[in-house]
Amino acid sequence: WAPEKISSEDADGADWKTKKAKAPSCLQKGAMERQFLLENSLSSKDGFEEKYLELCAAIIKMSRKAKRRRFAARLQAEVGEYHLNKGDFQSAITCFKQVLKTYRLDQWDRCHFWRLFRLAFCQRTTAEPTEYLKTLVSCFSPRITSVAPEKALIALQDDLERVLAHPVVGEARYGKLSFIETSMSVSDTSSTESMFGQGQNRKKMMKKFCSVGESVQIVLSIKSYLPKPVEFGSAKLFIVAFGEFASILENNGSIEEEDAFKVLSVESPVRITPGENKFTFTWTPSSSGQYILSTVEIVWHHGYFYYDSTELPVPLLGIDVLPSEPTHSISLNPTCLVPGHDQEVVITFDAGSDVVTTGRLVMDCTKGVSLIPPGEDPATSEWKKECDVEFQPCKPGEKQELRAHVRCGMIENFSNESISQVDSMDTAHGLSAKVYTTYLHSRTVNDNTSELATMKNVLESFVPVLEKTALSVEAVQTHWLDAGERFILNVLLTSNTPYHFSVDEWGVQLPQPVRILEGVDLNQQLLKCLVSDGDQLSVAFECMVCNDSTDDCDLSLRPKMHLKLRDDAQKVFSLDLALDLDDLYKEFSKSSKQKRVGALQATLKVESDRGLVGEPVSIVYEVDLGSFVPPKSDSGKDPVFVYCISGDGSDWLVGGRVKGSMKATEGSKISCEIVGVPVVPGVIKRFPSMVLELLESNDHALPITLNFQPSDTFYSLSKVEVIGVASSASK
């Protein structure tokens, strides 16, 4: 086949149209002349052919009006053959084109091919390459190739390839080829889940799920109905982002290569043999999102043929790419903060197998913790509660280290009753570090990273403050050697950190009236001893009580133990631990005040020296305050006493105001009266007891020692007559 330039007169069939216009029609004459239909038709050959064509045209027109399209198609095909034999290819082409659709719809495959073959014969020397290409493409449909002679198909295929090699063919965009069928499938991914949904134009869509960086196998099947193998210039698959895909379809556009997010190609030349041919694409998604396997582009010589998935009779095939699990990580060392200790915290960022494009470190301190940001000098910089530092981009396998100085102070509300250094067990205390990153999967490093959509991730790490100090006081005990004068103070210390510490020095600060005996060292062997998590040290000190001290015990001064510790890095820091000796000092305080107040004289007077058992008797208690010396804190105020009278351990029942308070001036007497009832006959020597306490300004009660003068005996007589009424017990 070679293209041939034809005149416009021949192309339009001007000669035949002129002759038809000049030839008179029998239908245009009057009714009386119809019997002369064949007049001049048999006088010459040309006249007969003209009349024959005129009759055929009328019959074809009337048959179509009568819905007899098959008969019309067969008759018009015969007319086409007539024009073909006469060499009028343009008229033959017109006739053959009008009947092809009827042959195709009625599935007259053999007749259909024969007419196509005759049409191709006419067009190969007269039609434009693009018009001839349409006819050739129709000659290789699956139904036709199953009945057409092989030699004819081979001849047509040769013409097809020559036409496709003509430059004019490349000026247009063509749809799918009827003799080349394509189909796609996605192999199983790491996520075996798949889902049917609804895509654009209510077309069904099947989705597969995978992760960024995961290799996805896409199988492209190309089935050829040609009789001979062919070679395509290229075969490409356009993967389009869902948003772009939907936008193009809404605007009634076509998917082009520049619209594709990713273009997958088969290595050229692409050899296609008759039958099914399979090609496998490997796609490693570089960013997350929803993608559509949109279009297959086949380039055959100068022809570009597009198989749009929206026009194929199969569901759309989509791939949902999920963000991959990041492999980069952050770690902080040490893993805990020691209260009262300045530490260097090393922040290590490991890129893993990711390409980290950006990174930002945010460090935040809770109550009692402060830091000096990485890169700043601790000698000149200020301590801060938070900082924000940028990371450098990292390639797979790279690490970055940042060093910050962290100070963990003692919690202000720590007391002897606390079990930890944190003020609430429900709140995390320490140093938190967050890293905000954007990254790509390592398998995308060969791509142009500037054009790829990065994924985001947030890494978190936390270094808690130990619930207790490096060494904490587990127990404090006292063992008296001489009652009230000398005792052994035993302090049990527990290590709470996983790091090793040694004690370089220690000392104990005790308020008056207790002091540590000098020259007695019971703990020499424990110095420089290494301790770590869970180890315990028991230290002892010999103490003496200074009884000659005239000062009251000041409970606001807390007993402390001072320690100097050395860590693994040979850094020395101090630690003060409170010692719980409150009970001991409270006893010292009471004893000191009781000595200052002294004992008071008291008397007990009974209304009479005898009475009957069960009869009430008035009893008066009187305390002489002549020797009373009030405490310093209460000087200048009238003392207030509280008393309590109890009959326990005596032979009396007591009543009246047995509890109360009394206010008296210095040097006066105070007294109270109650009612006593003797309960046993005979001489009674055991009387109700009285407890007297001095109410101090801080609402504490100071017991007062009472020295009772020997009281007179009371003689209790039994009753000789008893008047009673007896009655039966009710049930």
mmCIF file of C-alpha atoms in Angstrom, residues 34-265:
data_model
loop_
_atom_site.group_PDB
_atom_site.id
_atom_site.type_symbol
_atom_site.label_atom_id
_atom_site.label_comp_id
_atom_site.label_asym_id
_atom_site.label_seq_id
_atom_site.Cartn_x
_atom_site.Cartn_y
_atom_site.Cartn_z
ATOM 1 C CA ARG A 34 -45.666 5.857 -16.735
ATOM 2 C CA GLN A 35 -46.132 2.990 -19.160
ATOM 3 C CA PHE A 36 -42.966 4.247 -20.863
ATOM 4 C CA LEU A 37 -40.726 3.525 -17.756
ATOM 5 C CA LEU A 38 -38.251 1.548 -19.805
ATOM 6 C CA GLU A 39 -38.299 3.971 -22.713
ATOM 7 C CA ASN A 40 -34.749 4.345 -24.003
ATOM 8 C CA SER A 41 -33.538 1.946 -21.266
ATOM 9 C CA LEU A 42 -32.788 -0.856 -23.688
ATOM 10 C CA SER A 43 -31.521 1.289 -26.506
ATOM 11 C CA SER A 44 -28.014 1.480 -25.086
ATOM 12 C CA LYS A 45 -25.917 -0.089 -22.377
ATOM 13 C CA ASP A 46 -25.352 3.172 -20.572
ATOM 14 C CA GLY A 47 -29.048 3.922 -20.565
ATOM 15 C CA PHE A 48 -29.822 0.534 -19.108
ATOM 16 C CA GLU A 49 -27.245 0.963 -16.288
ATOM 17 C CA GLU A 50 -28.581 4.379 -15.468
ATOM 18 C CA LYS A 51 -32.115 3.117 -15.228
ATOM 19 C CA TYR A 52 -30.969 0.144 -13.165
ATOM 20 C CA LEU A 53 -29.200 2.356 -10.624
ATOM 21 C CA GLU A 54 -32.216 4.619 -10.445
ATOM 22 C CA LEU A 55 -34.523 1.710 -9.729
ATOM 23 C CA CYS A 56 -32.142 0.305 -7.097
ATOM 24 C CA ALA A 57 -31.977 3.670 -5.351
ATOM 25 C CA ALA A 58 -35.745 3.854 -5.209
ATOM 26 C CA ILE A 59 -36.094 0.290 -3.946
ATOM 27 C CA ILE A 60 -33.437 0.838 -1.267
ATOM 28 C CA LYS A 61 -35.157 4.000 -0.085
ATOM 29 C CA MET A 62 -38.583 2.390 0.063
ATOM 30 C CA SER A 63 -37.192 -0.706 1.856
ATOM 31 C CA ARG A 64 -35.688 1.415 4.557
ATOM 32 C CA LYS A 65 -38.960 3.263 4.952
ATOM 33 C CA ALA A 66 -40.614 -0.123 5.336
ATOM 34 C CA LYS A 67 -38.037 -1.248 7.964
ATOM 35 C CA ARG A 68 -36.645 -3.873 5.602
ATOM 36 C CA ARG A 69 -33.060 -2.891 6.359
ATOM 37 C CA ARG A 70 -31.523 -6.317 5.620
ATOM 38 C CA PHE A 71 -32.944 -6.352 2.074
ATOM 39 C CA ALA A 72 -31.868 -2.746 1.587
ATOM 40 C CA ALA A 73 -28.364 -3.558 2.806
ATOM 41 C CA ARG A 74 -27.954 -6.514 0.437
ATOM 42 C CA LEU A 75 -29.205 -4.547 -2.557
ATOM 43 C CA GLN A 76 -26.990 -1.564 -1.723
ATOM 44 C CA ALA A 77 -23.995 -3.892 -1.423
ATOM 45 C CA GLU A 78 -24.729 -5.092 -4.962
ATOM 46 C CA VAL A 79 -24.810 -1.496 -6.118
ATOM 47 C CA GLY A 80 -21.457 -1.001 -4.457
ATOM 48 C CA GLU A 81 -20.058 -3.974 -6.326
ATOM 49 C CA TYR A 82 -21.376 -2.435 -9.547
ATOM 50 C CA HIS A 83 -19.543 0.829 -8.845
ATOM 51 C CA LEU A 84 -16.432 -1.133 -7.904
ATOM 52 C CA ASN A 85 -16.465 -2.995 -11.219
ATOM 53 C CA LYS A 86 -16.923 0.311 -13.033
ATOM 54 C CA GLY A 87 -13.909 1.782 -11.210
ATOM 55 C CA ASP A 88 -16.001 4.315 -9.318
ATOM 56 C CA PHE A 89 -14.299 3.663 -5.948
ATOM 57 C CA GLN A 90 -15.762 6.671 -4.184
ATOM 58 C CA SER A 91 -19.345 5.602 -4.949
ATOM 59 C CA ALA A 92 -18.487 2.057 -3.945
ATOM 60 C CA ILE A 93 -17.003 3.308 -0.677
ATOM 61 C CA THR A 94 -20.188 5.227 0.064
ATOM 62 C CA CYS A 95 -22.349 2.151 -0.554
ATOM 63 C CA PHE A 96 -20.174 -0.216 1.482
ATOM 64 C CA LYS A 97 -19.999 2.132 4.502
ATOM 65 C CA GLN A 98 -23.800 2.334 4.646
ATOM 66 C CA VAL A 99 -24.289 -1.429 4.884
ATOM 67 C CA LEU A 100 -21.475 -2.417 7.280
ATOM 68 C CA LYS A 101 -23.414 -1.568 10.403
ATOM 69 C CA THR A 102 -26.308 -3.817 9.379
ATOM 70 C CA TYR A 103 -23.976 -6.748 8.731
ATOM 71 C CA ARG A 104 -22.270 -6.215 12.074
ATOM 72 C CA LEU A 105 -25.462 -5.973 14.117
ATOM 73 C CA ASP A 106 -26.963 -9.045 12.437
ATOM 74 C CA GLN A 107 -23.694 -10.927 13.068
ATOM 75 C CA TRP A 108 -23.271 -11.861 9.419
ATOM 76 C CA ASP A 109 -19.570 -12.228 10.138
ATOM 77 C CA ARG A 110 -18.492 -13.726 6.835
ATOM 78 C CA CYS A 111 -20.510 -11.236 4.802
ATOM 79 C CA HIS A 112 -19.301 -8.472 7.080
ATOM 80 C CA PHE A 113 -15.672 -9.376 6.457
ATOM 81 C CA TRP A 114 -16.252 -9.665 2.716
ATOM 82 C CA ARG A 115 -17.716 -6.161 2.549
ATOM 83 C CA LEU A 116 -14.924 -4.808 4.752
ATOM 84 C CA PHE A 117 -12.398 -6.464 2.475
ATOM 85 C CA ARG A 118 -14.027 -4.878 -0.584
ATOM 86 C CA LEU A 119 -14.168 -1.522 1.205
ATOM 87 C CA ALA A 120 -10.478 -1.797 2.006
ATOM 88 C CA PHE A 121 -9.778 -2.593 -1.648
ATOM 89 C CA CYS A 122 -11.455 0.631 -2.663
ATOM 90 C CA GLN A 123 -9.827 2.799 0.050
ATOM 91 C CA ARG A 124 -6.247 1.580 -0.224
ATOM 92 C CA THR A 125 -5.669 3.668 -3.349
ATOM 93 C CA THR A 126 -8.172 6.492 -2.899
ATOM 94 C CA ALA A 127 -8.806 7.301 0.786
ATOM 95 C CA GLU A 128 -6.765 9.269 3.257
ATOM 96 C CA PRO A 129 -4.545 7.154 5.589
ATOM 97 C CA THR A 130 -6.679 7.936 8.645
ATOM 98 C CA GLU A 131 -9.863 6.806 6.844
ATOM 99 C CA TYR A 132 -8.223 3.655 5.581
ATOM 100 C CA LEU A 133 -6.910 2.991 9.106
ATOM 101 C CA LYS A 134 -10.465 2.870 10.489
ATOM 102 C CA THR A 135 -11.449 0.196 7.974
ATOM 103 C CA LEU A 136 -8.335 -1.874 8.604
ATOM 104 C CA VAL A 137 -8.878 -1.754 12.352
ATOM 105 C CA SER A 138 -12.425 -3.095 11.862
ATOM 106 C CA CYS A 139 -11.097 -6.089 9.904
ATOM 107 C CA PHE A 140 -9.500 -7.729 12.951
ATOM 108 C CA SER A 141 -12.290 -7.879 15.489
ATOM 109 C CA PRO A 142 -12.449 -11.183 17.438
ATOM 110 C CA ARG A 143 -15.553 -12.400 15.587
ATOM 111 C CA ILE A 144 -14.218 -11.595 12.136
ATOM 112 C CA THR A 145 -10.765 -13.129 12.650
ATOM 113 C CA SER A 146 -12.416 -16.414 13.580
ATOM 114 C CA VAL A 147 -14.063 -16.732 10.111
ATOM 115 C CA ALA A 148 -11.839 -14.695 7.789
ATOM 116 C CA PRO A 149 -9.229 -16.417 5.519
ATOM 117 C CA GLU A 150 -5.751 -16.187 6.973
ATOM 118 C CA LYS A 151 -4.173 -14.957 3.739
ATOM 119 C CA ALA A 152 -6.620 -12.082 3.583
ATOM 120 C CA LEU A 153 -5.905 -11.168 7.183
ATOM 121 C CA ILE A 154 -2.154 -11.258 6.585
ATOM 122 C CA ALA A 155 -2.537 -8.968 3.578
ATOM 123 C CA LEU A 156 -4.666 -6.565 5.574
ATOM 124 C CA GLN A 157 -2.193 -6.606 8.470
ATOM 125 C CA ASP A 158 0.610 -5.678 6.105
ATOM 126 C CA ASP A 159 -1.416 -2.690 4.933
ATOM 127 C CA LEU A 160 -2.261 -1.839 8.540
ATOM 128 C CA GLU A 161 1.373 -1.592 9.527
ATOM 129 C CA ARG A 162 2.216 0.496 6.474
ATOM 130 C CA VAL A 163 -0.623 2.900 7.220
ATOM 131 C CA LEU A 164 0.464 3.232 10.860
ATOM 132 C CA ALA A 165 3.936 4.169 9.661
ATOM 133 C CA HIS A 166 2.550 7.201 7.800
ATOM 134 C CA PRO A 167 3.234 10.502 9.674
ATOM 135 C CA VAL A 168 -0.336 11.702 9.227
ATOM 136 C CA VAL A 169 -1.543 8.991 11.632
ATOM 137 C CA GLY A 170 0.338 10.563 14.539
ATOM 138 C CA GLU A 171 -1.666 13.772 14.372
ATOM 139 C CA ALA A 172 -4.724 12.315 16.132
ATOM 140 C CA ARG A 173 -5.524 10.553 19.436
ATOM 141 C CA TYR A 174 -7.156 7.163 18.957
ATOM 142 C CA GLY A 175 -9.206 5.012 21.260
ATOM 143 C CA LYS A 176 -8.774 1.319 21.838
ATOM 144 C CA LEU A 177 -8.102 -1.175 19.051
ATOM 145 C CA SER A 178 -10.798 -3.795 18.593
ATOM 146 C CA PHE A 179 -8.245 -6.534 17.929
ATOM 147 C CA ILE A 180 -6.037 -5.624 20.932
ATOM 148 C CA GLU A 181 -7.651 -6.213 24.320
ATOM 149 C CA THR A 182 -6.091 -5.151 27.595
ATOM 150 C CA SER A 183 -6.819 -6.043 31.208
ATOM 151 C CA MET A 184 -5.088 -5.264 34.502
ATOM 152 C CA SER A 185 -4.814 -6.880 37.891
ATOM 153 C CA VAL A 186 -2.938 -6.146 41.115
ATOM 154 C CA SER A 187 -1.142 -8.953 42.900
ATOM 155 C CA ASP A 188 -1.758 -9.488 46.599
ATOM 156 C CA THR A 189 -0.219 -6.814 48.791
ATOM 157 C CA SER A 190 0.801 -6.892 52.433
ATOM 158 C CA SER A 191 -2.770 -5.868 53.215
ATOM 159 C CA THR A 192 -4.942 -8.624 51.802
ATOM 160 C CA GLU A 193 -7.972 -6.394 52.263
ATOM 161 C CA SER A 194 -9.810 -5.252 49.147
ATOM 162 C CA MET A 195 -12.994 -3.289 48.724
ATOM 163 C CA PHE A 196 -15.586 -2.586 46.069
ATOM 164 C CA GLY A 197 -16.762 0.984 45.828
ATOM 165 C CA GLN A 198 -18.236 3.401 43.328
ATOM 166 C CA GLY A 199 -16.027 5.584 41.214
ATOM 167 C CA GLN A 200 -16.762 8.337 38.762
ATOM 168 C CA ASN A 201 -19.942 8.185 36.662
ATOM 169 C CA ARG A 202 -21.317 5.533 39.046
ATOM 170 C CA LYS A 203 -18.805 3.028 37.697
ATOM 171 C CA LYS A 204 -17.776 0.255 40.064
ATOM 172 C CA MET A 205 -14.263 0.368 41.455
ATOM 173 C CA MET A 206 -12.179 -2.261 43.191
ATOM 174 C CA LYS A 207 -9.555 -1.039 45.639
ATOM 175 C CA LYS A 208 -6.389 -2.630 46.883
ATOM 176 C CA PHE A 209 -4.473 -1.408 49.915
ATOM 177 C CA CYS A 210 -0.719 -1.132 50.393
ATOM 178 C CA SER A 211 1.824 0.983 52.247
ATOM 179 C CA VAL A 212 4.343 3.549 51.093
ATOM 180 C CA GLY A 213 7.559 1.814 50.048
ATOM 181 C CA GLU A 214 5.861 -1.496 49.415
ATOM 182 C CA SER A 215 6.438 -3.071 45.987
ATOM 183 C CA VAL A 216 3.141 -3.513 44.155
ATOM 184 C CA GLN A 217 2.984 -5.959 41.245
ATOM 185 C CA ILE A 218 0.622 -4.833 38.474
ATOM 186 C CA VAL A 219 -0.015 -7.355 35.708
ATOM 187 C CA LEU A 220 -0.966 -5.984 32.262
ATOM 188 C CA SER A 221 -2.477 -8.547 29.904
ATOM 189 C CA ILE A 222 -2.540 -7.738 26.158
ATOM 190 C CA LYS A 223 -4.487 -10.109 23.935
ATOM 191 C CA SER A 224 -3.916 -9.883 20.170
ATOM 192 C CA TYR A 225 -6.255 -11.168 17.433
ATOM 193 C CA LEU A 226 -3.800 -10.391 14.636
ATOM 194 C CA PRO A 227 -2.528 -13.305 12.550
ATOM 195 C CA LYS A 228 1.131 -12.308 12.867
ATOM 196 C CA PRO A 229 3.318 -11.006 15.719
ATOM 197 C CA VAL A 230 3.799 -7.243 15.941
ATOM 198 C CA GLU A 231 6.161 -4.904 17.755
ATOM 199 C CA PHE A 232 4.872 -1.864 19.606
ATOM 200 C CA GLY A 233 7.065 1.109 20.185
ATOM 201 C CA SER A 234 5.951 1.292 23.823
ATOM 202 C CA ALA A 235 3.270 0.233 26.261
ATOM 203 C CA LYS A 236 2.624 2.506 29.226
ATOM 204 C CA LEU A 237 0.305 2.521 32.207
ATOM 205 C CA PHE A 238 -0.847 5.869 33.610
ATOM 206 C CA ILE A 239 -1.437 5.936 37.393
ATOM 207 C CA VAL A 240 -3.444 9.044 38.248
ATOM 208 C CA ALA A 241 -4.227 10.550 41.646
ATOM 209 C CA PHE A 242 -7.928 10.187 42.438
ATOM 210 C CA GLY A 243 -8.514 13.929 42.767
ATOM 211 C CA GLU A 244 -6.899 14.668 39.407
ATOM 212 C CA PHE A 245 -8.775 11.775 37.814
ATOM 213 C CA ALA A 246 -12.142 13.022 39.060
ATOM 214 C CA SER A 247 -11.414 16.609 37.989
ATOM 215 C CA ILE A 248 -10.540 15.591 34.415
ATOM 216 C CA LEU A 249 -13.653 13.457 34.026
ATOM 217 C CA GLU A 250 -15.918 16.189 35.388
ATOM 218 C CA ASN A 251 -14.571 18.500 32.675
ATOM 219 C CA ASN A 252 -15.072 15.774 30.024
ATOM 220 C CA GLY A 253 -11.344 15.646 29.399
ATOM 221 C CA SER A 254 -8.988 12.831 28.494
ATOM 222 C CA ILE A 255 -6.175 11.444 30.594
ATOM 223 C CA GLU A 256 -2.807 12.430 29.161
ATOM 224 C CA GLU A 257 0.671 11.418 30.212
ATOM 225 C CA GLU A 258 1.309 14.760 31.905
ATOM 226 C CA ASP A 259 -1.726 14.155 34.144
ATOM 227 C CA ALA A 260 -0.296 10.922 35.541
ATOM 228 C CA PHE A 261 1.220 10.735 39.010
ATOM 229 C CA LYS A 262 3.308 7.805 37.857
ATOM 230 C CA VAL A 263 3.948 6.319 34.401
ATOM 231 C CA LEU A 264 4.944 2.661 34.248
ATOM 232 C CA SER A 265 6.494 1.411 30.981
#
